PDB file of C-alpha atoms in Angstrom:
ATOM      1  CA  UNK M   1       0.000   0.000   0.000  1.00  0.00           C
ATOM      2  CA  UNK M   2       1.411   3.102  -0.712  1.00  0.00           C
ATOM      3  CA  UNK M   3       1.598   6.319   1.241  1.00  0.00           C
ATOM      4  CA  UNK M   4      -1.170   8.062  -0.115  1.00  0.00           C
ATOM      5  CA  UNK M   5      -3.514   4.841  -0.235  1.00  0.00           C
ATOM      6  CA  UNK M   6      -2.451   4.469   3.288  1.00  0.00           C
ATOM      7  CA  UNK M   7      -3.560   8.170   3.818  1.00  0.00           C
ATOM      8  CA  UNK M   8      -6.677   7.814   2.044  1.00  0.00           C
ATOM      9  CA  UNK M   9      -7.425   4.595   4.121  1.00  0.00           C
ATOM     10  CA  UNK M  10      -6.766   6.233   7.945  1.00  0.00           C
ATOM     11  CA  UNK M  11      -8.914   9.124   6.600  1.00  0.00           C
ATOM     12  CA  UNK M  12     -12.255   6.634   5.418  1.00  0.00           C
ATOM     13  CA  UNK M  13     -11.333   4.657   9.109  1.00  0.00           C
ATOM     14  CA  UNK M  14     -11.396   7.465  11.503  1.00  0.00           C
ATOM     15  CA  UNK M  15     -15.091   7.680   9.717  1.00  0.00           C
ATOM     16  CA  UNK M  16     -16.041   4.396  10.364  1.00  0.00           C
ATOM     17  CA  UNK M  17     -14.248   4.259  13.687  1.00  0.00           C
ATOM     18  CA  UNK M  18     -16.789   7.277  14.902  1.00  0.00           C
ATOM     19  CA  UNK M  19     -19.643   6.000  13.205  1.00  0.00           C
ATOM     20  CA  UNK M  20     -19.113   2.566  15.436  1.00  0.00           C
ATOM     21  CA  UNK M  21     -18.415   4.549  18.363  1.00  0.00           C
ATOM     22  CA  UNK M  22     -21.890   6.098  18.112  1.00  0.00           C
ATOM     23  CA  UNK M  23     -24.109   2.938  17.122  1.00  0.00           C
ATOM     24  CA  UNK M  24     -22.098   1.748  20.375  1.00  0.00           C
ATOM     25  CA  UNK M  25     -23.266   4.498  22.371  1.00  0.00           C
ATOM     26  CA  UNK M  26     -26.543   4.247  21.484  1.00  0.00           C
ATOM     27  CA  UNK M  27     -26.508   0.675  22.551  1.00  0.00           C
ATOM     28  CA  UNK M  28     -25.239   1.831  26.017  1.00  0.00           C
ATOM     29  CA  UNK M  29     -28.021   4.238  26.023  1.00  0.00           C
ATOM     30  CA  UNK M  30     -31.033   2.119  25.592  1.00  0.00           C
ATOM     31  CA  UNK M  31     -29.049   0.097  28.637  1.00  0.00           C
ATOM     32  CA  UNK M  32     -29.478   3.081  30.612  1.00  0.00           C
ATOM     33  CA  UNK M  33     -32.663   3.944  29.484  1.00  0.00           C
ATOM     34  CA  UNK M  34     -34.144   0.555  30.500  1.00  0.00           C
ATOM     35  CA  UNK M  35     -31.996   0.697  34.093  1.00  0.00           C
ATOM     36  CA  UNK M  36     -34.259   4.072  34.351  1.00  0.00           C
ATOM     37  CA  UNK M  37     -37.385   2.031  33.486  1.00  0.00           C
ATOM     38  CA  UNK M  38     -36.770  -0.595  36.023  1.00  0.00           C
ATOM     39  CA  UNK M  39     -35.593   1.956  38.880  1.00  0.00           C
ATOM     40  CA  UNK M  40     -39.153   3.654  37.853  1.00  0.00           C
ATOM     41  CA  UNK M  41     -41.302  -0.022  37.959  1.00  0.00           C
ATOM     42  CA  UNK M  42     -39.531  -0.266  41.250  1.00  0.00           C
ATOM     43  CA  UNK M  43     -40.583   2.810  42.862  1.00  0.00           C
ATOM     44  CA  UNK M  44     -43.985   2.578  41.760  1.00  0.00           C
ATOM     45  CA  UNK M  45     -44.464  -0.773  43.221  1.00  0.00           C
ATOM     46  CA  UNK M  46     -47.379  -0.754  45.901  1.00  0.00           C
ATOM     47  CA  UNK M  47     -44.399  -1.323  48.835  1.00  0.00           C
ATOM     48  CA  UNK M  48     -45.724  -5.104  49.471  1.00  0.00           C
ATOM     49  CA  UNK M  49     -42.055  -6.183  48.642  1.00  0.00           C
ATOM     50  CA  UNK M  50     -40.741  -4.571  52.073  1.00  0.00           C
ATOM     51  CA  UNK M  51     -38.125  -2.241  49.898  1.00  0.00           C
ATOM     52  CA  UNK M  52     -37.069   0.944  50.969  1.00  0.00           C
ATOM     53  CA  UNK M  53     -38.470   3.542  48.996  1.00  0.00           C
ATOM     54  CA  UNK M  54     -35.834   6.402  49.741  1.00  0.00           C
ATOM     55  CA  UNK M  55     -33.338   3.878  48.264  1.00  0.00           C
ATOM     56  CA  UNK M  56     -35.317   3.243  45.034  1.00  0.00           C
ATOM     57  CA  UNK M  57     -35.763   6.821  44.732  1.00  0.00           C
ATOM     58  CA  UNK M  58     -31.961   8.036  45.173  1.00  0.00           C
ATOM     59  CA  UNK M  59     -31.065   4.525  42.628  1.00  0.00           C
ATOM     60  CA  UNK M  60     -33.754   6.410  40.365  1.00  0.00           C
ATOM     61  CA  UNK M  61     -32.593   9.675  40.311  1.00  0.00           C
ATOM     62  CA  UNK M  62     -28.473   8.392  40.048  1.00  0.00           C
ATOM     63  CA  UNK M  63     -29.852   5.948  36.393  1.00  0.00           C
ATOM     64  CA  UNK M  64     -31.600   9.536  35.724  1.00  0.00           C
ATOM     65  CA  UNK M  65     -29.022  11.839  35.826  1.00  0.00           C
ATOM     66  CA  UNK M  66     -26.713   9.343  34.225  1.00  0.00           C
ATOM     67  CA  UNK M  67     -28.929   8.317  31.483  1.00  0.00           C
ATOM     68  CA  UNK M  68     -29.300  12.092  30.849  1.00  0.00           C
ATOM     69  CA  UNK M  69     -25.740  12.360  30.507  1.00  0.00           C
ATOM     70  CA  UNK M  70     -25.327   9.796  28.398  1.00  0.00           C
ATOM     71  CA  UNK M  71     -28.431  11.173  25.558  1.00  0.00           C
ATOM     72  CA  UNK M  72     -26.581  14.622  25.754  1.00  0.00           C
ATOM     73  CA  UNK M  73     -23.375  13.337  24.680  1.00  0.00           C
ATOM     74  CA  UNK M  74     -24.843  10.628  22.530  1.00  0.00           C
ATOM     75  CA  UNK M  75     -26.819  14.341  21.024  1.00  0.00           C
ATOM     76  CA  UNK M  76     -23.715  16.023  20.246  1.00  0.00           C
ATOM     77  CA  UNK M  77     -21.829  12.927  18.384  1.00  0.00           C
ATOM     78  CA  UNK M  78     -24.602  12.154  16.362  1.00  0.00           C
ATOM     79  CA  UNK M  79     -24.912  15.746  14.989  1.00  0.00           C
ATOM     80  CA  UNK M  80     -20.887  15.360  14.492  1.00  0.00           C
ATOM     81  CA  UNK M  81     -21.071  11.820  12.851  1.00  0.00           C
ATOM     82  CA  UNK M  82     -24.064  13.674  10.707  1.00  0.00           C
ATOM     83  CA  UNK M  83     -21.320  16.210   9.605  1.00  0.00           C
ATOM     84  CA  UNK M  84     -18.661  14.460   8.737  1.00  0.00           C
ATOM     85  CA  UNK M  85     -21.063  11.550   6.852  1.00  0.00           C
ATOM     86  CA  UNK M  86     -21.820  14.242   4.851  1.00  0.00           C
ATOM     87  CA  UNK M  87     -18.288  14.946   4.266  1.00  0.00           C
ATOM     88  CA  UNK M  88     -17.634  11.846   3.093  1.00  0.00           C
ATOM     89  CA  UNK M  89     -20.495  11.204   0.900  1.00  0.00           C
ATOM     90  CA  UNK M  90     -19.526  13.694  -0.408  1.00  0.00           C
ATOM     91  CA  UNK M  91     -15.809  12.903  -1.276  1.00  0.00           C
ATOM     92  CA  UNK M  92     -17.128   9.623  -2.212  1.00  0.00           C
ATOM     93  CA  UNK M  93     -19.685  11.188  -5.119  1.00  0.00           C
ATOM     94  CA  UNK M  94     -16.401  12.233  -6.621  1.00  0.00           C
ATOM     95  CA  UNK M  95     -15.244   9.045  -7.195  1.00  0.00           C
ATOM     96  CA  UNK M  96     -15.626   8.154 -11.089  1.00  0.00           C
ATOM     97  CA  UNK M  97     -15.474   4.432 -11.140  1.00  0.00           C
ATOM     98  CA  UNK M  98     -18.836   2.725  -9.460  1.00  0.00           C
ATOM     99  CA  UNK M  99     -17.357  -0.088  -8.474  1.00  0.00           C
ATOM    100  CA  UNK M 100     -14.975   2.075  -6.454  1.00  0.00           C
ATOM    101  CA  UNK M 101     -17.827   4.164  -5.403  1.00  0.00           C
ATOM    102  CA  UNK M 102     -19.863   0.910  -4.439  1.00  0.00           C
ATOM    103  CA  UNK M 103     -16.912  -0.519  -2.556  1.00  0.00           C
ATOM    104  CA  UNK M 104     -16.541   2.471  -0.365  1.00  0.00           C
ATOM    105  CA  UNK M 105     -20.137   3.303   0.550  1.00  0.00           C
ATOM    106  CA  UNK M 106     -20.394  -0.329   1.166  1.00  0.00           C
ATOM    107  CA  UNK M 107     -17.107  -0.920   3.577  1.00  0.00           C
ATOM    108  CA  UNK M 108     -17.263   2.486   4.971  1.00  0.00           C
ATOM    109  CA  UNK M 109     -20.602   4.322   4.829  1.00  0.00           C
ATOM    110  CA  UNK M 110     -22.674   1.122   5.549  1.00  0.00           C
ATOM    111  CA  UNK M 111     -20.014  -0.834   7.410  1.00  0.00           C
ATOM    112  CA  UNK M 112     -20.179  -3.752   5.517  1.00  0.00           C
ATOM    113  CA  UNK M 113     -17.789  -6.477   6.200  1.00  0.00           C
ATOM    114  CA  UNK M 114     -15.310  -7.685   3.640  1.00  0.00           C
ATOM    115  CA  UNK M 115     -18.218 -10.916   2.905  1.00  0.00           C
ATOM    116  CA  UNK M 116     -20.991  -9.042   2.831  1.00  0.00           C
ATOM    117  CA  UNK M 117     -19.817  -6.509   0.092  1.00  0.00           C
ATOM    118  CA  UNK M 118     -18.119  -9.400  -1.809  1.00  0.00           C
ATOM    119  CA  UNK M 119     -21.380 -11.057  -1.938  1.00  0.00           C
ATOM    120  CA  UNK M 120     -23.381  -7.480  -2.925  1.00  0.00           C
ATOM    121  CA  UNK M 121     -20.671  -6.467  -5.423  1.00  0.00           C
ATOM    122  CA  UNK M 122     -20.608 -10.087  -6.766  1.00  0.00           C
ATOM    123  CA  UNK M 123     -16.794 -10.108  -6.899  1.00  0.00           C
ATOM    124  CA  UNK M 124     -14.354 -12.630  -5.415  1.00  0.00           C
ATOM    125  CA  UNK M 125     -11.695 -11.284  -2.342  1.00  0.00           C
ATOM    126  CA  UNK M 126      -8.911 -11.107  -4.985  1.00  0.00           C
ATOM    127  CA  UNK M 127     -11.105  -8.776  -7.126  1.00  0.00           C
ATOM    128  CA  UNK M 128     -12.507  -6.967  -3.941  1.00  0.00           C
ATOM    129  CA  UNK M 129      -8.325  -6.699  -2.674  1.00  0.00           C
ATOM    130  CA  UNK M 130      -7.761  -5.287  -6.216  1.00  0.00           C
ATOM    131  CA  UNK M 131     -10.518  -2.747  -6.448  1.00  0.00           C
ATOM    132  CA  UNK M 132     -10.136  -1.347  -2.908  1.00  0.00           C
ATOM    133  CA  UNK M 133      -6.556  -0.426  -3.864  1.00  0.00           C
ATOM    134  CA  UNK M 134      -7.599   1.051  -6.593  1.00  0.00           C
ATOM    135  CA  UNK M 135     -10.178   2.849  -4.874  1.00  0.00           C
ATOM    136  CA  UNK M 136      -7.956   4.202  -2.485  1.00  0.00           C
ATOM    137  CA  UNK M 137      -5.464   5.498  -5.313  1.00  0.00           C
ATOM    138  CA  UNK M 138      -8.344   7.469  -6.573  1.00  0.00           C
ATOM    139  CA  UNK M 139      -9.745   8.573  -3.256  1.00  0.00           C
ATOM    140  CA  UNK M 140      -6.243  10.095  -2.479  1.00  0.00           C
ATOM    141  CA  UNK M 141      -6.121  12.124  -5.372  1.00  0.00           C
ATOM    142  CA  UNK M 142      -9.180  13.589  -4.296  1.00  0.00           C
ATOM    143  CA  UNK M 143      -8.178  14.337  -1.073  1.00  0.00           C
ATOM    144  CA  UNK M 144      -5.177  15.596  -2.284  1.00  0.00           C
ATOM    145  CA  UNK M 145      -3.242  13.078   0.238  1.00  0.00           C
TER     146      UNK M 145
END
């Protein structure tokens, strides 16, 4: 790989590396959110369970606040991963050949795995291996890399 493929290949990553940082944090969020949910079923329970309620209530209020913490941040990355999807679309609409333009929308804007866009391209790994390299030539002239 050469320098600028290599450039052109960090700069499509750090895309995909954010973009599975968020779908992670969203994960982590509906975890909180249904901590919050149980915390609320659990204070709202008629008190036949002998629980203390000013414990349920401060474990409610701690899954609140964090949960709330957790949706603002998860707020603010998705408007950045918005951004910079954007961004590369965008680069990636420059792209002249469609099979280079399928191969990265496919392994970087959709996440595919290596199989999965082998299988959607119809192309064998040694074609796929071929045609990403090539891809990546052409995506570093682009970017000027």
């Amino acid at each position: 790989m050469t320098d600028s493929q290599y450039k052109a290949k960090k700069w499509l990553m750090n895309y995909r590396s954010f973009f599975r940082k968020v779908k992670s944090d969203r994960k982590l969020l509906e975890a909180l959110e249904a901590i919050v949910n149980k915390c609320v079923s659990t204070y709202e329970s008629d008190g036949s369970g002998g629980r203390d309620i000013e414990k349920s209530k401060q474990r409610h209020e701690d899954a609140l606040l964090e949960y709330s913490k957790q949706r603002a941040e998860l707020e603010s990355e998705e408007l950045k991963l918005i951004n910079m999807t954007n961004e590369v679309a965008n680069v990636i609409k420059q792209i002249r050949d469609s099979d280079h333009k399928d191969i990265a929308t496919d392994l970087y804007l959709r996440d595919m795995k290596w199989e999965q866009c082998m299988e959607d391209l119809h192309i064998s790994k040694s074609t796929l291996d071929r045609k990403h390299r090539e891809m990546l030539t052409e995506l570093a002239k682009i970017l000027k890399v």
